[in-house]
Coordinates of C-alpha atoms in Angstrom, one line a residue:
X1 CA -47.9 2.2 -55.4
X2 CA -48.3 -1.0 -53.7
X3 CA -51.6 -2.7 -52.9
X4 CA -50.2 -5.4 -50.6
X5 CA -51.8 -5.8 -47.2
X6 CA -49.6 -6.7 -44.3
X7 CA -51.0 -8.2 -41.1
X8 CA -49.2 -7.4 -37.9
X9 CA -49.9 -8.5 -34.4
X10 CA -50.5 -5.5 -32.2
X11 CA -49.3 -6.2 -28.7
X12 CA -51.9 -5.3 -26.0
X13 CA -50.6 -4.0 -22.7
X14 CA -51.4 -6.3 -19.9
X15 CA -53.3 -4.7 -17.0
X16 CA -51.1 -4.1 -14.0
X17 CA -52.5 -3.7 -10.5
X18 CA -50.8 -1.7 -7.8
X19 CA -50.4 -3.4 -4.5
X20 CA -49.5 -1.4 -1.3
X21 CA -48.1 -3.5 1.5
X22 CA -48.4 -2.0 5.0
X23 CA -44.9 -2.2 6.6
X24 CA -45.8 -0.5 9.9
X25 CA -44.6 -2.1 13.2
X26 CA -47.9 -4.0 13.8
X27 CA -47.4 -5.8 10.5
X28 CA -43.8 -7.0 11.0
X29 CA -44.8 -10.6 11.9
X30 CA -46.8 -11.0 8.7
X31 CA -44.4 -9.4 6.2
X32 CA -42.3 -12.5 5.2
X33 CA -45.4 -14.6 4.4
X34 CA -47.1 -11.8 2.6
X35 CA -44.0 -10.9 0.6
X36 CA -43.7 -14.6 -0.5
X37 CA -47.3 -14.6 -1.8
X38 CA -46.9 -11.3 -3.7
X39 CA -43.4 -12.0 -5.1
X40 CA -44.4 -14.2 -8.1
X41 CA -46.9 -11.7 -9.4
X42 CA -44.4 -8.9 -8.9
X43 CA -41.7 -10.8 -10.8
X44 CA -44.1 -11.6 -13.6
X45 CA -44.9 -7.9 -14.1
X46 CA -48.7 -8.1 -13.4
X47 CA -48.3 -6.3 -10.1
X48 CA -46.4 -3.2 -9.2
X49 CA -45.5 -3.5 -5.5
X50 CA -45.1 -0.6 -3.1
X51 CA -44.7 -0.5 0.6
X52 CA -46.2 2.2 2.8
X53 CA -46.1 3.4 6.4
X54 CA -46.4 7.2 6.3
X55 CA -44.3 7.3 3.1
X56 CA -44.3 5.2 -0.1
X57 CA -41.4 3.2 -1.5
X58 CA -41.5 1.1 -4.7
X59 CA -40.1 -2.4 -4.6
X60 CA -37.9 -3.5 -7.5
X61 CA -38.9 -6.9 -9.0
X62 CA -37.1 -9.7 -7.3
X63 CA -35.6 -7.5 -4.6
X64 CA -38.2 -7.6 -1.9
X65 CA -36.1 -9.5 0.6
X66 CA -32.9 -7.6 -0.2
X67 CA -33.9 -4.1 -0.9
X68 CA -33.7 -1.5 1.8
X69 CA -37.1 0.2 1.9
X70 CA -38.2 3.4 3.6
X71 CA -40.4 2.9 6.6
X72 CA -41.3 5.4 9.4
X73 CA -43.0 2.7 11.6
X74 CA -46.3 4.5 11.6
X75 CA -49.3 4.1 9.2
X76 CA -51.2 6.7 7.2
X77 CA -53.3 6.0 4.1
X78 CA -52.9 9.6 3.0
X79 CA -49.6 8.8 1.4
X80 CA -51.2 6.0 -0.7
X81 CA -53.9 8.4 -1.9
X82 CA -51.4 11.1 -2.7
X83 CA -49.3 8.6 -4.6
X84 CA -52.2 7.5 -6.7
X85 CA -53.4 11.1 -7.3
X86 CA -49.9 12.1 -8.4
X87 CA -50.0 9.6 -11.3
X88 CA -51.3 10.9 -14.6
X89 CA -54.9 9.5 -15.1
X90 CA -53.8 7.3 -18.1
X91 CA -51.0 5.7 -16.0
X92 CA -53.2 5.3 -12.8
X93 CA -54.1 1.6 -12.1
X94 CA -57.8 0.6 -12.4
X95 CA -57.3 -1.7 -9.4
X96 CA -55.4 -1.3 -6.3
X97 CA -54.8 -3.8 -3.5
X98 CA -53.9 -2.8 0.0
X99 CA -52.6 -5.4 2.4
X100 CA -52.9 -4.1 6.0
X101 CA -54.0 -4.8 9.5
X102 CA -56.8 -2.2 9.0
X103 CA -55.3 0.6 11.2
X104 CA -54.5 3.2 8.5
X105 CA -56.5 6.3 9.5
X106 CA -59.9 7.5 8.4
X107 CA -60.7 7.3 4.7
X108 CA -63.6 9.1 3.0
X109 CA -65.8 6.5 1.3
X110 CA -65.3 8.1 -2.2
X111 CA -61.5 8.6 -1.8
X112 CA -60.5 5.9 -4.2
X113 CA -63.6 6.0 -6.5
X114 CA -62.9 9.8 -7.1
X115 CA -59.6 8.7 -8.5
X116 CA -61.3 6.0 -10.7
X117 CA -59.5 3.2 -8.8
X118 CA -61.2 0.1 -7.4
X119 CA -59.9 -0.8 -4.0
X120 CA -59.4 -4.3 -2.8
X121 CA -58.2 -4.9 0.8
X122 CA -56.4 -7.9 2.2
X123 CA -56.9 -7.7 5.9
X124 CA -54.4 -9.4 8.2
X125 CA -54.7 -9.6 12.0
X126 CA -52.6 -11.3 14.6
X127 CA -54.7 -13.6 16.8
X128 CA -56.2 -11.5 19.7
X129 CA -55.6 -8.2 17.9
X130 CA -58.3 -5.6 18.3
X131 CA -60.4 -5.3 15.1
X132 CA -60.8 -2.3 12.9
X133 CA -60.9 -1.6 9.2
X134 CA -60.6 2.0 8.3
X135 CA -60.8 1.1 4.6
X136 CA -64.1 -0.8 4.7
X137 CA -66.3 2.0 3.5
X138 CA -64.0 2.8 0.5
X139 CA -63.3 -0.8 -0.6
X140 CA -65.0 -2.8 -3.3
X141 CA -64.0 -6.0 -1.5
X142 CA -62.3 -6.9 1.8
X143 CA -60.7 -10.3 2.2
X144 CA -59.8 -11.5 5.7
X145 CA -56.4 -13.2 5.2
X146 CA -55.5 -16.4 7.2
X147 CA -53.3 -15.8 10.2
X148 CA -51.1 -18.2 12.1
X149 CA -52.9 -20.0 15.0

């Protein structure tokens, strides 16, 4: 019987946020710039990137510009909520970022907190675009993103 003590480094899993990028028609002008900002985090593995319209599609790291992604042209936040709810609770992210123009459909204020997910919203608008933010009541924080002049 040995009495030797061995010390080992136990790797800790890094927290990974989920980001959902709105790819509806009204967001088409912003997508190249938004994709460029999200790409380094996605490649580093600290961010799982998904695109959504009325369906969800996962983006493979490094393939955002080359990957063909599903898009119906519309927008409905219900697909994001269903995607998060379908994940086992231990695999569900603690934080979720949604980058959108705000037109996603009505969201109950507790929709994300019921899933134990903190919602952060990056709100992008074209100059002169009507303002709405269907996610405001459910979000922990809403950040107005800079838009081209």
